[in-house]
Short mmCIF file of C-alpha atoms in Angstrom, two decimals:
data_model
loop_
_atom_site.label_atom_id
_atom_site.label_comp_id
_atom_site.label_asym_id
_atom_site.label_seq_id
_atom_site.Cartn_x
_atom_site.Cartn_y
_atom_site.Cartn_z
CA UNK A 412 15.40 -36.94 -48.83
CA UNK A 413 18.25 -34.47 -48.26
CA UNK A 414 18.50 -32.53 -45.05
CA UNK A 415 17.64 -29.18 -46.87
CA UNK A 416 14.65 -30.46 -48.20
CA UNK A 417 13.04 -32.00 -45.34
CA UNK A 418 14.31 -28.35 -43.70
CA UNK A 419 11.73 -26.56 -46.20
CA UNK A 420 9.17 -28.72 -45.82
CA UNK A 421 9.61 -28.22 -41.79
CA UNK A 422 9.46 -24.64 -42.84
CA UNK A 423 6.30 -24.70 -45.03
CA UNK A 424 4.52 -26.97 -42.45
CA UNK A 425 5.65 -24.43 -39.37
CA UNK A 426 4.36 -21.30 -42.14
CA UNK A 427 1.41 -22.92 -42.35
CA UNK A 428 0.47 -23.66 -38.55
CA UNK A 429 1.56 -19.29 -37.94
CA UNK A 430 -1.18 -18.77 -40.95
CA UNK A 431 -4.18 -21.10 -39.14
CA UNK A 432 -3.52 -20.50 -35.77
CA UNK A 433 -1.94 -17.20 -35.52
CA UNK A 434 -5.81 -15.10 -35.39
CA UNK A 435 -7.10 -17.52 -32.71
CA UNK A 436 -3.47 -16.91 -30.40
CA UNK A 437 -3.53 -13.61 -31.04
CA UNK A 438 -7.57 -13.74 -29.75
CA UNK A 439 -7.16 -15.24 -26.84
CA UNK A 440 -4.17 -12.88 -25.42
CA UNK A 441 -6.40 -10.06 -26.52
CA UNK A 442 -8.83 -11.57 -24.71
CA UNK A 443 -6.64 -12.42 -21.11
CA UNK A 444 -4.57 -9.04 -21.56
CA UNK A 445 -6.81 -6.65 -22.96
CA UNK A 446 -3.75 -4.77 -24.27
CA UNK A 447 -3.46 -4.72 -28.25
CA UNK A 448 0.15 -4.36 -28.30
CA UNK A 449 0.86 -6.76 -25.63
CA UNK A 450 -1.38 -9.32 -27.18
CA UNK A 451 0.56 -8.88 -30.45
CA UNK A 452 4.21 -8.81 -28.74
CA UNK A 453 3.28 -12.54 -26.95
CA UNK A 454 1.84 -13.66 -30.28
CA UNK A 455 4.69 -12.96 -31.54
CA UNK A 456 6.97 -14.23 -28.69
CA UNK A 457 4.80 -17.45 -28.64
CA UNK A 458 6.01 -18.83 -32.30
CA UNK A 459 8.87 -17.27 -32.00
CA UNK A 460 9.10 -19.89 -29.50
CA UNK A 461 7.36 -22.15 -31.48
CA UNK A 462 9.84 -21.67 -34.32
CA UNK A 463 12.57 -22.22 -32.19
CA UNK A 464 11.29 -25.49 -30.65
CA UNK A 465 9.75 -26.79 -33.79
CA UNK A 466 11.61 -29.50 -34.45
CA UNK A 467 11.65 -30.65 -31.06
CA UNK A 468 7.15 -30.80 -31.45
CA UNK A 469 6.56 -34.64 -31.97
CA UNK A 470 2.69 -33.96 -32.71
CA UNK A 471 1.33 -35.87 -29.26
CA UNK A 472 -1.10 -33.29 -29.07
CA UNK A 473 -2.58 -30.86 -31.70
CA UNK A 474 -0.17 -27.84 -33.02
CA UNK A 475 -3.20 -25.75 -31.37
CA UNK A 476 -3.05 -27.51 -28.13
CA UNK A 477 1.01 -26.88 -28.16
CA UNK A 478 0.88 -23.33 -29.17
CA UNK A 479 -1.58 -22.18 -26.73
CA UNK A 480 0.49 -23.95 -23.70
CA UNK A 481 3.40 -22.00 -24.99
CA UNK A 482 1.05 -18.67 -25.14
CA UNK A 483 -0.36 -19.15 -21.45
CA UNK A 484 3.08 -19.65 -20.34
CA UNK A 485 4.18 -16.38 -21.71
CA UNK A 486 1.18 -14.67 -20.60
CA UNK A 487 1.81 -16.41 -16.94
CA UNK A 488 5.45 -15.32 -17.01
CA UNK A 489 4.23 -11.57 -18.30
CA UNK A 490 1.85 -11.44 -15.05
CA UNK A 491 4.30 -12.56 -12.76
CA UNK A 492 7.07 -10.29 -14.28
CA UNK A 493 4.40 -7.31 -14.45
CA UNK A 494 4.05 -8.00 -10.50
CA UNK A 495 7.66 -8.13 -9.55
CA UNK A 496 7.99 -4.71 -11.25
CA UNK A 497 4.50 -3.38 -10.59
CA UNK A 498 6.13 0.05 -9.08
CA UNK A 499 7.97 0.60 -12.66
CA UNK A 500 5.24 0.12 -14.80
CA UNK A 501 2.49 1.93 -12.86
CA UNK A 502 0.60 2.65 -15.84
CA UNK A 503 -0.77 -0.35 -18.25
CA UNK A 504 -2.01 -0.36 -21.31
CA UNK A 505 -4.98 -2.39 -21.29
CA UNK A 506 -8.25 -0.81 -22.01
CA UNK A 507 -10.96 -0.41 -19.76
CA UNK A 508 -14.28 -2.42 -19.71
CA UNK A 509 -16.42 -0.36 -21.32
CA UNK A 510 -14.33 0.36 -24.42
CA UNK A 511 -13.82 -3.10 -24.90
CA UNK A 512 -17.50 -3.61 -24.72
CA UNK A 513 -17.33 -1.06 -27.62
CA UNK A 514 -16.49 -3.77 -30.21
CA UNK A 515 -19.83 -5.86 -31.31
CA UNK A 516 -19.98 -6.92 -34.92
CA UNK A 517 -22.69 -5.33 -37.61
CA UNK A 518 -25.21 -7.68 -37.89
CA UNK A 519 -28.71 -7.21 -38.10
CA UNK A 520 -29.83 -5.43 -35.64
CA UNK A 521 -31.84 -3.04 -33.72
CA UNK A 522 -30.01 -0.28 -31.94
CA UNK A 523 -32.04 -1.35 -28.44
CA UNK A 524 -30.63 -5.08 -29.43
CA UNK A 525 -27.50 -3.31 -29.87
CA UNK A 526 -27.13 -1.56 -26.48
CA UNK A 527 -28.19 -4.35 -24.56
CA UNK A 528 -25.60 -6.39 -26.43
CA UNK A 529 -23.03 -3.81 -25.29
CA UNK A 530 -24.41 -3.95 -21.89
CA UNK A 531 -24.22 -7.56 -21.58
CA UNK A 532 -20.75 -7.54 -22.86
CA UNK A 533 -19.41 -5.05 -20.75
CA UNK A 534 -21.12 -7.17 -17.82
CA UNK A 535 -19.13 -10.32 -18.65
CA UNK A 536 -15.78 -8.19 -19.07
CA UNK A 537 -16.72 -6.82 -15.57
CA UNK A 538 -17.33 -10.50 -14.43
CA UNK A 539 -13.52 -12.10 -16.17
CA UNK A 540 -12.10 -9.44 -14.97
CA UNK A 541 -12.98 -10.03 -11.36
CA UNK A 542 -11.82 -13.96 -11.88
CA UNK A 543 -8.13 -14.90 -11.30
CA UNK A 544 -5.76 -15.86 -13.69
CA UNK A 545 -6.61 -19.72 -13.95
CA UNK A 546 -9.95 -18.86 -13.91
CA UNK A 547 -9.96 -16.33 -16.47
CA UNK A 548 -7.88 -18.70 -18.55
CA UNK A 549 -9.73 -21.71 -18.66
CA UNK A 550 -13.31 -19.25 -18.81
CA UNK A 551 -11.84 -18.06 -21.80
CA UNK A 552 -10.21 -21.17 -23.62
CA UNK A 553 -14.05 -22.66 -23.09
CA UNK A 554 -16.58 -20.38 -24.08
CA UNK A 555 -14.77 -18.27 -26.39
CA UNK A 556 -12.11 -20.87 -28.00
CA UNK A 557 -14.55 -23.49 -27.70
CA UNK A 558 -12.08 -26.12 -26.54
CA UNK A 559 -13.47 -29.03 -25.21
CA UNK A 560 -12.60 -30.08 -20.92
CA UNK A 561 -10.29 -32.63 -22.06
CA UNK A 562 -8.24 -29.92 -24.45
CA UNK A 563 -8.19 -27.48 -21.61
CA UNK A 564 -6.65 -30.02 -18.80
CA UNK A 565 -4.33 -30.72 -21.71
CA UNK A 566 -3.18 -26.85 -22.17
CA UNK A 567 -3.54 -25.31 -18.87
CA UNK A 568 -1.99 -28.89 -17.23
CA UNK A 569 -4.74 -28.98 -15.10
CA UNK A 570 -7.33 -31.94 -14.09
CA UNK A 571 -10.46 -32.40 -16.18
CA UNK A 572 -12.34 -31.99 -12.29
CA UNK A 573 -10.29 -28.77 -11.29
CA UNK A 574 -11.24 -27.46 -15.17
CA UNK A 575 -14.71 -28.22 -14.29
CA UNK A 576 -14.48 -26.55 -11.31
CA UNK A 577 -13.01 -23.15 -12.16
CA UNK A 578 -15.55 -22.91 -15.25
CA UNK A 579 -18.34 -23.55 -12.71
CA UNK A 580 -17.36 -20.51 -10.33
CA UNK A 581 -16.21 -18.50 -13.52
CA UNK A 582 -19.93 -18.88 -14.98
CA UNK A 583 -21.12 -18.23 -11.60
CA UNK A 584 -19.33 -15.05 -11.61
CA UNK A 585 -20.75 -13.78 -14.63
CA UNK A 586 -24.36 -15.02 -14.04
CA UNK A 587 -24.39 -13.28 -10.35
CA UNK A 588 -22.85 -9.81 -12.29
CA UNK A 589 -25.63 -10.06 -15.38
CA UNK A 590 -28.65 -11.02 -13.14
CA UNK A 591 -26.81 -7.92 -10.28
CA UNK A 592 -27.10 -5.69 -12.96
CA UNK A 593 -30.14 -6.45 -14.48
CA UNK B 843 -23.15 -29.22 -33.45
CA UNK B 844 -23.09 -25.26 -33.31
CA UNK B 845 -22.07 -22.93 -30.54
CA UNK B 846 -25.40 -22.22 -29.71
CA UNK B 847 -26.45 -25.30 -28.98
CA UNK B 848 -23.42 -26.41 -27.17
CA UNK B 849 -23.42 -23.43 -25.06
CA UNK B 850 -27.49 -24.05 -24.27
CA UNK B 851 -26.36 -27.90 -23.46
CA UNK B 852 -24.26 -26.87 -20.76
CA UNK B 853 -26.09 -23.94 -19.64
CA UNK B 854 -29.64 -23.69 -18.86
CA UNK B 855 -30.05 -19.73 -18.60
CA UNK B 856 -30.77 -18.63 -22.31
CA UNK B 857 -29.56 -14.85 -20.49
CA UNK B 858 -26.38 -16.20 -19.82
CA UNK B 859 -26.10 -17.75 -23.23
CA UNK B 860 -27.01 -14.93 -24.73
CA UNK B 861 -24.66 -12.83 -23.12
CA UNK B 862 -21.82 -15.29 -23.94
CA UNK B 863 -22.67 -15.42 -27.32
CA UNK B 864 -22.41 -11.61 -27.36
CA UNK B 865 -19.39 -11.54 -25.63
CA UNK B 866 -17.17 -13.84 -28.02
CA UNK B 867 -18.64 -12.11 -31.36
CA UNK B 868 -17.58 -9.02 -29.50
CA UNK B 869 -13.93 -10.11 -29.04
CA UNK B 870 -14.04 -11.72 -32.60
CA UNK B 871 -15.01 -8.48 -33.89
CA UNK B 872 -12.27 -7.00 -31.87
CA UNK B 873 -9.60 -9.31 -32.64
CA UNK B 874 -10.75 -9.21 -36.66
CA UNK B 875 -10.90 -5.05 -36.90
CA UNK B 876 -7.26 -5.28 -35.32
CA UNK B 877 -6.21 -7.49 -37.62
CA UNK B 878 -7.44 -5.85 -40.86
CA UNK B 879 -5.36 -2.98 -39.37
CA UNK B 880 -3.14 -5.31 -40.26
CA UNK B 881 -1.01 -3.87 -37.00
CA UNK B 882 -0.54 -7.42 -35.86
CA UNK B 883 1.40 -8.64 -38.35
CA UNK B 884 4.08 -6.17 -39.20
CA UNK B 885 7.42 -6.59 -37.84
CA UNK B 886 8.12 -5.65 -34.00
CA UNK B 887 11.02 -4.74 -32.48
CA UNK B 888 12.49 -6.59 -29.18
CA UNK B 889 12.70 -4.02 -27.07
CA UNK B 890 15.71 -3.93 -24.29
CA UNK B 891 15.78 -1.64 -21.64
CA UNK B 892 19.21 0.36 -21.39
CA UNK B 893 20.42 1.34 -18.48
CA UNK B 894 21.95 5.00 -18.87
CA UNK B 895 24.88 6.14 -16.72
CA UNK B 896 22.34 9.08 -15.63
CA UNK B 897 20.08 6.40 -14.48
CA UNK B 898 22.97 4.77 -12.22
CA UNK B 899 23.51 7.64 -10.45
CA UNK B 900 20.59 8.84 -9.76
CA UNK B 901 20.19 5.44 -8.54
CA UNK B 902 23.19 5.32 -6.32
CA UNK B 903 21.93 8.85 -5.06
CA UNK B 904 18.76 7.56 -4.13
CA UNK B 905 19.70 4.58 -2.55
CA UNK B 906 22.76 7.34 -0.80
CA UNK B 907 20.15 9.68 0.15
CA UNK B 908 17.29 6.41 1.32
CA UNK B 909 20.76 5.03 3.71
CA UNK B 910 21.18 8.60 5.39
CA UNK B 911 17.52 9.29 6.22
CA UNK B 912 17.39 5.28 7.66
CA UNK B 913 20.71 6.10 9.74
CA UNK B 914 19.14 9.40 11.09
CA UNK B 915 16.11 8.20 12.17
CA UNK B 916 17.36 5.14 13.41
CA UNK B 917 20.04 7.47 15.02
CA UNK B 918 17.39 9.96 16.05
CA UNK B 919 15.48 6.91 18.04
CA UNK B 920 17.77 6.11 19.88
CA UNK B 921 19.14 9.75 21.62
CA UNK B 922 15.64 10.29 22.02
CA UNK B 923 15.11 7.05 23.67
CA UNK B 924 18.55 7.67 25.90
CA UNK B 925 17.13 10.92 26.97
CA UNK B 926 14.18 9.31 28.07
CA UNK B 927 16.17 6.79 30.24
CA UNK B 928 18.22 9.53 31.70
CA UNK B 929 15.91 11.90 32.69
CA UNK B 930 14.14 8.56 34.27
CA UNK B 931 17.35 8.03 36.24
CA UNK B 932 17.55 12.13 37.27
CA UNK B 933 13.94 12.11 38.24
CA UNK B 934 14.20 8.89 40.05
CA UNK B 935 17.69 9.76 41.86
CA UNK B 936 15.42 13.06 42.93
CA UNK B 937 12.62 11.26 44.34
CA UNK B 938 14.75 8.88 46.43
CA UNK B 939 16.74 12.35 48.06
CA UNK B 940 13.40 14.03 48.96
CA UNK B 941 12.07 10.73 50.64
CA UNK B 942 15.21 10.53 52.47
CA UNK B 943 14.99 14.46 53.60
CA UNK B 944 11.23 13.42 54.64
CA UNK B 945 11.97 10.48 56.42
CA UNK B 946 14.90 12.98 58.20
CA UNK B 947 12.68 15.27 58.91
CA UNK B 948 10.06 13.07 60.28
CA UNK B 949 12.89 11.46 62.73
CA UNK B 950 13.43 14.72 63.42
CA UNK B 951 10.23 16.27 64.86
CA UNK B 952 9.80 12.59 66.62
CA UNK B 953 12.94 13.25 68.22
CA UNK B 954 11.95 17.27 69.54
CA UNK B 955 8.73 15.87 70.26
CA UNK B 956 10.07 13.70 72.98
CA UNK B 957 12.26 16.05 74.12
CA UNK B 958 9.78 18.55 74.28
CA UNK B 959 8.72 18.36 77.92
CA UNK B 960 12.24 18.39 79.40
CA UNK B 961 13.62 21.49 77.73
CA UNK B 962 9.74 23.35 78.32
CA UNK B 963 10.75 22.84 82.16
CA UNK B 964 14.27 23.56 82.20
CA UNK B 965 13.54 27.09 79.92
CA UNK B 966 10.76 27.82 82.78
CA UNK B 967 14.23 27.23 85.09
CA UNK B 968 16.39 29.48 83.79
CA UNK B 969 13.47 32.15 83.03
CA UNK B 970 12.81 32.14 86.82
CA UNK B 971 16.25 32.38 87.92
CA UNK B 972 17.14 35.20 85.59
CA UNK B 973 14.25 37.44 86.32
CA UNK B 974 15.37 38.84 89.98
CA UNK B 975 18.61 40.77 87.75
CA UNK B 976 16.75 41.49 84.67
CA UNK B 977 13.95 43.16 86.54
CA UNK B 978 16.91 45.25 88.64
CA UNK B 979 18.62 46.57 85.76
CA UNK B 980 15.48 47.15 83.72
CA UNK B 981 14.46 49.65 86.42
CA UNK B 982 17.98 51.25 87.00
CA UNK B 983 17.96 52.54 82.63
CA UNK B 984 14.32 53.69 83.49
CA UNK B 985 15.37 55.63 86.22
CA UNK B 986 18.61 57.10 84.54
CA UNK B 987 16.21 57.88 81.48
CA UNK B 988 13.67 59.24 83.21
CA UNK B 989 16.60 61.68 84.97
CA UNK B 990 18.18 62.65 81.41
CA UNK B 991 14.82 63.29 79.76
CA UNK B 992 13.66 65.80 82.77
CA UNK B 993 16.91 67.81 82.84
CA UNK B 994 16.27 67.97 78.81
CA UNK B 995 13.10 69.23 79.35
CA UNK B 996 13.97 71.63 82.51
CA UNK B 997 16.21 73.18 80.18
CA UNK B 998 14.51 73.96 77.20
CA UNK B 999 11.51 75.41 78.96
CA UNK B 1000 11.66 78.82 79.95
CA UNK B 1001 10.70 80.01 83.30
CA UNK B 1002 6.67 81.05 83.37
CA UNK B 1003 6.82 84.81 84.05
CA UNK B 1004 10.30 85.01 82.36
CA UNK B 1005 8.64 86.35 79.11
CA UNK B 1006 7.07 89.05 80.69
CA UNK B 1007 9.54 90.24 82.66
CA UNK B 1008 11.79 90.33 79.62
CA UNK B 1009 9.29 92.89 78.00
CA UNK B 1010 8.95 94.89 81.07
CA UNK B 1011 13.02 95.40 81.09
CA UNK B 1012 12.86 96.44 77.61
CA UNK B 1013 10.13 98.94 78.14
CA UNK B 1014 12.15 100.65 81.20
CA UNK B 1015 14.87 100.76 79.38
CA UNK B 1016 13.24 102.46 76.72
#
């Protein structure tokens, strides 16, 4: 096989990985940053990054497990940058709470089963957003990526115990602020 | 196995599970109306900040105008606190003179007081001794006074009938 042809075949592979994974990257930096734009500039950033180190990815873990280390990374470096300079960029982007609360899908349902919905939504955006960055992150890779413990120590380079633990005060968090609000 | 019954596995409040569930539909919703915007997937820009030579200066002014106001007060600081030492130094140097004058004084009044007695009797002394000439001479102006004042008066006073007899020559002659 000639060096341009295994070159197109890295390329088709790498096209497909942007197409399967791209929504669920993009989902969880919505998720973290709140911020549209943001969320699409690190998606971006994050195979950019990908694309660059592609060749170097020798498949020890999943493409999804490698992608979303990369994305965290970026996110981590975006915090820290965003806290060096916090003076120059006084005003974020990110939406508030309650419009993010906004977003609930049309299913069947009652407007009272809709509201409360909403409520309960906005009550777990209230809770993540009171949980630091670790937290939030592995809160988020669990019960919204669904990634299993193991997959999380993986990405986040964290023990499967400390995982454990963070998730436990993160869902403490959110049951205190949905039964304090109740 | 589904989400639901993973989620209810690991957590035993069907509020909580409820909510989550809520929660990640939310975002999916979220994430999915985004994304049929299709905004996520067009082509984005790097984006580089430029410094403008406008920008420097104002800079450079800034940082000029933070460096004076840090040298002034700092400046400020310490006259003030110099001033404050001095007029510690004047008000001290003042104190120390007027305990000096009091501690004069006070050696002072000891000193009259024990020479007090002494001087009483020698004043009594010469206060005896010159009264004999002082008494002499007092009575000499009184006399010489007294002798001025009654030729003053002998001589402005006319005689008692002198009047009268005035008139009467003036009638006669008439």
């Amino acid at each position: 096989m000639t060096a341009d042809a295994e070159e197109e075949i890295a390329a088709r592979d790498f096209a497909s990985i942007v197409e399967s994974h791209r929504p669920q990257i993009f989902r969880f930096l919505l998720s973290s940053l709140r911020d549209v734009d943001l969320a699409e500039t690190l998606t971006q950033e994050c195979f950019l990054k990908a694309h660059q180190n592609w060749k170097q990815f020798r498949g020890d873990s999943s493409a999804m497990t490698w992608l979303m280390r990369i994305a965290i990374n970026l996110q981590k470096d975006h915090w820290r940058n965003r806290r060096l300079q916090f003076w120059r960029h006084t005003q974020a982007n990110a939406i508030g709470v309650d419009a993010a609360s906004d977003w609930l899908p049309n299913g069947e349902r009652s407007a009272e089963q809709q509201i409360l919905a909403r409520e309960q939504v906005a009550q777990v955006w209230k809770a993540v957003d009171g949980l630091s960055e670790r937290q939030r992150t592995v809160f988020l890779l669990r019960y919204v990526e669904e990634q299993e413990l193991s997959e999380i120590a993986r990405v986040t380079g964290l023990r499967e115990g400390t995982v454990k633990a963070h998730l436990s005060r993160a869902l403490g968090r959110v049951r205190a602020e949905l039964r304090g609000n109740k | 196995m589904s989400s639901r019954n993973k989620l209810t596995e690991e957590i035993d409040d069907p509020m909580v599970v409820g909510a989550l569930e809520n929660f990640k539909s939310s975002l999916n919703a979220w994430s999915e109306a985004v994304r049929a915007e299709a905004a996520y997937s067009r082509p984005r820009t790097a984006v580089r900040t430029v410094r403008h030579a406008g920008a420097s200066w104002r800079l450079a002014a800034t940082w000029v105008i933070a460096c004076v106001l840090a040298a002034g007060s700092l400046a400020g600081g310490l006259y003030e606190r110099h001033q404050r030492q001095e007029l510690a130094r004047i008000a001290a140097l003042k104190a120390a003179e007027q305990k000096s004058a009091a501690q004069q004084k006070a050696a002072q009044k000891l000193a009259l007081t024990n020479k007090a007695p002494e001087q009483r009797v020698a004043a009594t002394i010469v206060v005896t001794r010159r009264q004999p000439t002082a008494v002499k001479s007092a009575a000499a102006s009184d006399a010489e006074l007294l002798a001025t004042v009654d030729s003053d008066v002998s001589r402005q006073v006319p005689a008692a009938m002198e009047p009268l007899a005035q008139m009467m020559d003036s009638s006669g002659t008439n």
